[in-house]
Amino acid sequence: MSDVRRMWILTIVAVVCTLAAGSVRAADVFPDKNLETVVREVLKRKQIDKPEIEEADLKTIYFLEAPQRGIKDLTGLEKCTNLVSLSLPGNEIESVQPLAGLKNIQTLTLSGNKIADLAPLEALANLQLLDIAGNQVEAIDAVANFANLRTFWASGNKIASLEPLAKLSKLQSLDLDGNQVENLSPLAELRWLSSLRLRNNKVSELSPLAGLRDLKFTFLNGNPLTDLGPLVEMARKDIEGEQRFAPYWNVFVEVDGLSDGARAQVEELTALGVRVNPERT
């Protein structure tokens, strides 16, 4: 074989190998057929429609939304390294390990799944919104790393300790309805909180909320409350001073279950201009 012919064959082989390296069988990348279908739908909207998916194709995906698609396994999403927003509510996901390296993600919705462990998410420092409502989460240690987090919705889990939230100074909306929270002390320095949902927990002491002067909505229904004094004091100081939040504050409590003293405090709040149990539209 001549040297020229040998070089020509080697060149063809090199080109074929290069092309093969960039293309992958979708079934190999996405073992979950439902997830593969969703990814193909996203790519098709980008005019990328072919039997084999190239890794470069997956890097064109910035937004992926797939509610209630029966997805169980997220394997393959680790190759979608440019994802900024991922919404997968109402699926059957148990492990979030494939998301561990997706450091560009800013909004992540995983509500209504079967997730118990958030640890794989701990490096997602750019997260601004995290929705894990309706899962099986007990520990939220990973959330402590999300310094940019503004919205954290975690209702319907098994969360007891809020300590990981203590330094999330940008947090504005926090939903912890239906958990096992007793101690609100970790929330004391979250000065930007405007919406706080704590319905159906085990909260009895409200004094940690005393410095939260941006609150607009505070849901406390279904807690063993006996003293609303800290709320009254918050409102009084604001009315006598800057009037920054009290005139716009909506507080929700179960008046029927309160002691006579606490009911009197509800009347004080109302007299100060706080909207207690306002009709919601």
Tab-separated table of C-alpha atoms in Angstrom:
chain	number	residue	atom	x	y	z
A	1	MET	CA	0.000	0.000	0.000
A	2	SER	CA	1.387	3.361	-0.990
A	3	ASP	CA	2.097	5.987	1.629
A	4	VAL	CA	-0.458	8.321	0.044
A	5	ARG	CA	-3.197	5.692	0.203
A	6	ARG	CA	-2.296	4.807	3.792
A	7	MET	CA	-2.488	8.462	4.816
A	8	TRP	CA	-5.851	8.818	3.082
A	9	ILE	CA	-7.301	5.843	4.966
A	10	LEU	CA	-5.951	7.113	8.280
A	11	THR	CA	-7.493	10.510	7.624
A	12	ILE	CA	-10.921	8.982	6.918
A	13	VAL	CA	-10.696	6.846	10.062
A	14	ALA	CA	-9.791	9.904	12.141
A	15	VAL	CA	-12.751	11.869	10.788
A	16	VAL	CA	-15.165	9.001	11.439
A	17	CYS	CA	-13.854	8.583	14.987
A	18	THR	CA	-14.227	12.297	15.634
A	19	LEU	CA	-17.829	12.300	14.425
A	20	ALA	CA	-18.627	9.185	16.422
A	21	ALA	CA	-17.182	10.726	19.561
A	22	GLY	CA	-19.522	13.678	19.244
A	23	SER	CA	-22.643	11.608	18.620
A	24	VAL	CA	-24.325	9.381	21.165
A	25	ARG	CA	-27.280	7.045	21.133
A	26	ALA	CA	-30.078	8.747	23.026
A	27	ALA	CA	-30.906	5.491	24.794
A	28	ASP	CA	-27.374	5.384	26.175
A	29	VAL	CA	-27.545	8.957	27.465
A	30	PHE	CA	-31.145	8.907	28.725
A	31	PRO	CA	-32.120	5.479	30.090
A	32	ASP	CA	-35.466	6.996	31.103
A	33	LYS	CA	-37.520	6.970	27.895
A	34	ASN	CA	-39.881	9.653	29.159
A	35	LEU	CA	-36.984	12.021	29.784
A	36	GLU	CA	-35.519	11.204	26.373
A	37	THR	CA	-38.846	12.094	24.768
A	38	VAL	CA	-38.929	15.438	26.561
A	39	VAL	CA	-35.365	16.268	25.538
A	40	ARG	CA	-36.107	15.383	21.915
A	41	GLU	CA	-39.162	17.648	22.008
A	42	VAL	CA	-37.004	20.518	23.240
A	43	LEU	CA	-34.386	19.898	20.562
A	44	LYS	CA	-37.028	19.611	17.847
A	45	ARG	CA	-38.271	23.091	18.716
A	46	LYS	CA	-34.728	24.197	18.013
A	47	GLN	CA	-34.857	22.478	14.595
A	48	ILE	CA	-32.566	19.716	15.861
A	49	ASP	CA	-34.267	16.483	14.826
A	50	LYS	CA	-32.086	13.443	14.100
A	51	PRO	CA	-31.714	9.822	15.217
A	52	GLU	CA	-28.568	10.384	17.225
A	53	ILE	CA	-28.036	13.243	19.640
A	54	GLU	CA	-24.702	15.011	19.816
A	55	GLU	CA	-23.404	16.325	23.104
A	56	ALA	CA	-23.183	19.726	21.440
A	57	ASP	CA	-26.957	19.546	20.904
A	58	LEU	CA	-27.546	19.053	24.623
A	59	LYS	CA	-25.512	22.150	25.368
A	60	THR	CA	-28.078	24.233	23.455
A	61	ILE	CA	-30.748	23.479	26.071
A	62	TYR	CA	-31.169	26.335	28.537
A	63	PHE	CA	-34.756	25.738	29.676
A	64	LEU	CA	-36.466	22.408	30.247
A	65	GLU	CA	-40.009	22.009	31.562
A	66	ALA	CA	-41.671	18.611	31.944
A	67	PRO	CA	-44.511	18.453	34.473
A	68	GLN	CA	-46.178	15.091	35.100
A	69	ARG	CA	-44.353	13.115	32.433
A	70	GLY	CA	-43.670	9.980	34.480
A	71	ILE	CA	-39.940	10.687	34.699
A	72	LYS	CA	-38.061	8.565	37.238
A	73	ASP	CA	-34.384	8.784	36.267
A	74	LEU	CA	-32.571	12.071	35.553
A	75	THR	CA	-29.457	10.406	34.143
A	76	GLY	CA	-28.364	12.266	31.029
A	77	LEU	CA	-29.226	15.737	32.249
A	78	GLU	CA	-25.653	16.058	33.506
A	79	LYS	CA	-24.731	16.620	29.848
A	80	CYS	CA	-27.104	19.598	29.598
A	81	THR	CA	-24.469	21.783	31.194
A	82	ASN	CA	-25.995	25.105	30.144
A	83	LEU	CA	-29.361	24.549	31.808
A	84	VAL	CA	-30.550	27.714	33.540
A	85	SER	CA	-34.080	26.636	34.429
A	86	LEU	CA	-35.329	23.105	35.105
A	87	SER	CA	-38.939	22.356	36.030
A	88	LEU	CA	-39.969	18.743	36.709
A	89	PRO	CA	-42.990	18.848	39.038
A	90	GLY	CA	-45.261	15.871	39.527
A	91	ASN	CA	-42.910	13.148	38.351
A	92	GLU	CA	-41.481	10.081	40.147
A	93	ILE	CA	-37.921	11.263	40.760
A	94	GLU	CA	-36.012	9.885	43.740
A	95	SER	CA	-32.382	10.855	43.034
A	96	VAL	CA	-31.114	14.290	42.005
A	97	GLN	CA	-27.510	13.109	41.638
A	98	PRO	CA	-27.378	13.817	37.860
A	99	LEU	CA	-27.983	17.514	38.597
A	100	ALA	CA	-24.907	17.852	40.805
A	101	GLY	CA	-22.717	19.538	38.199
A	102	LEU	CA	-25.275	21.858	36.605
A	103	LYS	CA	-23.843	24.994	38.125
A	104	ASN	CA	-25.639	27.402	35.788
A	105	ILE	CA	-29.095	26.523	37.111
A	106	GLN	CA	-30.938	29.466	38.646
A	107	THR	CA	-34.469	28.059	39.017
A	108	LEU	CA	-35.172	24.453	39.971
A	109	THR	CA	-38.678	23.055	40.459
A	110	LEU	CA	-38.913	19.504	41.784
A	111	SER	CA	-42.223	19.621	43.631
A	112	GLY	CA	-44.383	16.519	43.889
A	113	ASN	CA	-41.680	13.896	43.501
A	114	LYS	CA	-40.123	11.285	45.834
A	115	ILE	CA	-36.907	13.073	46.756
A	116	ALA	CA	-35.403	12.586	50.210
A	117	ASP	CA	-31.783	13.699	49.750
A	118	LEU	CA	-30.784	17.202	48.600
A	119	ALA	CA	-27.049	16.712	49.206
A	120	PRO	CA	-26.174	16.330	45.482
A	121	LEU	CA	-27.414	19.884	44.889
A	122	GLU	CA	-25.004	21.533	47.321
A	123	ALA	CA	-22.747	23.003	44.602
A	124	LEU	CA	-25.559	24.811	42.735
A	125	ALA	CA	-24.568	28.184	44.132
A	126	ASN	CA	-26.427	30.187	41.462
A	127	LEU	CA	-29.868	28.960	42.507
A	128	GLN	CA	-32.366	31.761	43.049
A	129	LEU	CA	-35.533	29.657	43.233
A	130	LEU	CA	-35.835	26.148	44.648
A	131	ASP	CA	-39.192	24.374	44.872
A	132	ILE	CA	-39.154	20.982	46.609
A	133	ALA	CA	-42.727	21.020	47.914
A	134	GLY	CA	-44.381	17.651	48.408
A	135	ASN	CA	-41.318	15.444	48.694
A	136	GLN	CA	-39.758	13.428	51.538
A	137	VAL	CA	-36.974	15.787	52.607
A	138	GLU	CA	-35.897	15.932	56.248
A	139	ALA	CA	-32.499	17.675	56.079
A	140	ILE	CA	-31.909	20.868	54.081
A	141	ASP	CA	-28.185	21.257	54.802
A	142	ALA	CA	-27.391	21.650	51.094
A	143	VAL	CA	-29.497	24.813	50.960
A	144	ALA	CA	-26.999	26.603	53.221
A	145	ASN	CA	-24.731	27.003	50.172
A	146	PHE	CA	-27.313	28.861	48.082
A	147	ALA	CA	-26.290	32.416	48.950
A	148	ASN	CA	-28.315	33.834	46.040
A	149	LEU	CA	-31.543	32.039	46.936
A	150	ARG	CA	-34.568	34.332	46.936
A	151	THR	CA	-37.410	31.807	46.890
A	152	PHE	CA	-37.535	28.518	48.788
A	153	TRP	CA	-40.747	26.518	48.686
A	154	ALA	CA	-40.616	23.349	50.753
A	155	SER	CA	-44.129	22.680	52.004
A	156	GLY	CA	-45.244	19.130	52.679
A	157	ASN	CA	-41.899	17.637	53.676
A	158	LYS	CA	-40.450	16.456	57.013
A	159	ILE	CA	-38.226	19.431	57.809
A	160	ALA	CA	-37.576	20.213	61.472
A	161	SER	CA	-34.364	22.256	61.560
A	162	LEU	CA	-34.142	25.606	59.767
A	163	GLU	CA	-30.513	26.204	60.738
A	164	PRO	CA	-29.256	25.928	57.122
A	165	LEU	CA	-31.360	28.993	56.241
A	166	ALA	CA	-29.750	31.274	58.822
A	167	LYS	CA	-27.349	33.046	56.438
A	168	LEU	CA	-29.500	33.213	53.316
A	169	SER	CA	-29.766	36.977	53.521
A	170	LYS	CA	-31.417	37.399	50.092
A	171	LEU	CA	-34.368	35.136	50.868
A	172	GLN	CA	-37.699	36.853	50.162
A	173	SER	CA	-40.279	34.062	49.974
A	174	LEU	CA	-40.249	31.035	52.280
A	175	ASP	CA	-42.924	28.336	52.302
A	176	LEU	CA	-42.634	25.681	55.009
A	177	ASP	CA	-46.286	24.731	55.382
A	178	GLY	CA	-46.864	21.216	56.669
A	179	ASN	CA	-43.461	20.386	58.136
A	180	GLN	CA	-42.187	19.765	61.678
A	181	VAL	CA	-40.743	23.193	62.469
A	182	GLU	CA	-40.636	24.359	66.094
A	183	ASN	CA	-37.739	26.810	66.332
A	184	LEU	CA	-37.790	29.974	64.205
A	185	SER	CA	-34.503	31.386	65.539
A	186	PRO	CA	-32.595	30.735	62.272
A	187	LEU	CA	-34.953	33.156	60.504
A	188	ALA	CA	-34.138	36.087	62.777
A	189	GLU	CA	-31.664	37.762	60.388
A	190	LEU	CA	-33.527	37.199	57.124
A	191	ARG	CA	-34.406	40.876	56.793
A	192	TRP	CA	-35.716	40.688	53.228
A	193	LEU	CA	-38.404	38.101	53.928
A	194	SER	CA	-41.736	39.379	52.653
A	195	SER	CA	-43.733	36.142	52.505
A	196	LEU	CA	-43.516	33.527	55.257
A	197	ARG	CA	-45.725	30.447	55.277
A	198	LEU	CA	-45.589	28.261	58.390
A	199	ARG	CA	-49.021	26.684	58.481
A	200	ASN	CA	-49.441	23.334	60.239
A	201	ASN	CA	-46.113	23.139	62.040
A	202	LYS	CA	-45.197	23.069	65.747
A	203	VAL	CA	-44.369	26.748	66.252
A	204	SER	CA	-45.254	28.321	69.589
A	205	GLU	CA	-42.603	31.052	69.975
A	206	LEU	CA	-42.752	34.001	67.560
A	207	SER	CA	-40.107	36.313	69.037
A	208	PRO	CA	-37.469	35.407	66.383
A	209	LEU	CA	-39.629	37.229	63.834
A	210	ALA	CA	-39.324	40.549	65.680
A	211	GLY	CA	-36.752	42.060	63.312
A	212	LEU	CA	-38.398	41.076	60.033
A	213	ARG	CA	-39.735	44.430	58.934
A	214	ASP	CA	-40.433	43.582	55.293
A	215	LEU	CA	-43.099	40.981	56.007
A	216	LYS	CA	-46.230	41.359	53.916
A	217	PHE	CA	-47.719	37.885	54.347
A	218	THR	CA	-47.342	35.681	57.433
A	219	PHE	CA	-49.281	32.408	57.582
A	220	LEU	CA	-49.376	30.841	61.043
A	221	ASN	CA	-52.550	28.753	60.932
A	222	GLY	CA	-52.370	25.328	62.535
A	223	ASN	CA	-49.640	26.031	65.099
A	224	PRO	CA	-49.875	25.768	68.925
A	225	LEU	CA	-49.720	29.535	69.438
A	226	THR	CA	-50.493	31.029	72.836
A	227	ASP	CA	-48.807	34.434	72.616
A	228	LEU	CA	-48.995	36.848	69.689
A	229	GLY	CA	-47.233	39.541	71.691
A	230	PRO	CA	-44.125	39.618	69.476
A	231	LEU	CA	-46.313	40.399	66.461
A	232	VAL	CA	-48.124	43.154	68.343
A	233	GLU	CA	-44.806	44.688	69.397
A	234	MET	CA	-43.479	44.531	65.832
A	235	ALA	CA	-46.554	46.313	64.511
A	236	ARG	CA	-46.571	48.932	67.266
A	237	LYS	CA	-42.914	49.868	66.721
A	238	ASP	CA	-43.497	50.183	63.001
A	239	ILE	CA	-46.644	52.299	63.341
A	240	GLU	CA	-44.894	54.615	65.791
A	241	GLY	CA	-41.863	54.837	63.517
A	242	GLU	CA	-41.340	54.324	59.790
A	243	GLN	CA	-44.686	52.648	59.027
A	244	ARG	CA	-42.733	50.450	56.689
A	245	PHE	CA	-44.725	47.239	56.813
A	246	ALA	CA	-47.480	47.120	59.444
A	247	PRO	CA	-50.127	48.930	57.316
A	248	TYR	CA	-49.534	46.374	54.544
A	249	TRP	CA	-49.057	43.290	56.714
A	250	ASN	CA	-51.397	40.313	56.274
A	251	VAL	CA	-51.366	37.841	59.170
A	252	PHE	CA	-53.249	34.550	59.117
A	253	VAL	CA	-54.018	32.728	62.375
A	254	GLU	CA	-56.783	30.446	63.642
A	255	VAL	CA	-58.555	32.759	66.053
A	256	ASP	CA	-60.990	30.088	67.248
A	257	GLY	CA	-58.179	28.047	68.755
A	258	LEU	CA	-56.546	30.927	70.635
A	259	SER	CA	-56.715	31.735	74.335
A	260	ASP	CA	-58.599	34.825	75.474
A	261	GLY	CA	-55.286	36.654	75.866
A	262	ALA	CA	-54.179	35.795	72.347
A	263	ARG	CA	-57.562	36.833	70.969
A	264	ALA	CA	-57.113	40.196	72.633
A	265	GLN	CA	-53.748	40.460	70.884
A	266	VAL	CA	-55.473	39.789	67.564
A	267	GLU	CA	-57.687	42.780	68.294
A	268	GLU	CA	-54.589	44.855	69.067
A	269	LEU	CA	-53.068	43.899	65.734
A	270	THR	CA	-56.242	44.906	63.944
A	271	ALA	CA	-56.343	48.225	65.808
A	272	LEU	CA	-52.782	48.906	64.664
A	273	GLY	CA	-53.825	48.457	61.037
A	274	VAL	CA	-52.601	44.899	60.491
A	275	ARG	CA	-54.916	42.829	58.305
A	276	VAL	CA	-55.685	39.699	60.293
A	277	ASN	CA	-57.190	36.870	58.235
A	278	PRO	CA	-58.136	39.120	55.306
A	279	GLU	CA	-60.312	37.711	52.561
A	280	ARG	CA	-58.078	36.440	49.791
A	281	THR	CA	-59.046	36.811	46.163
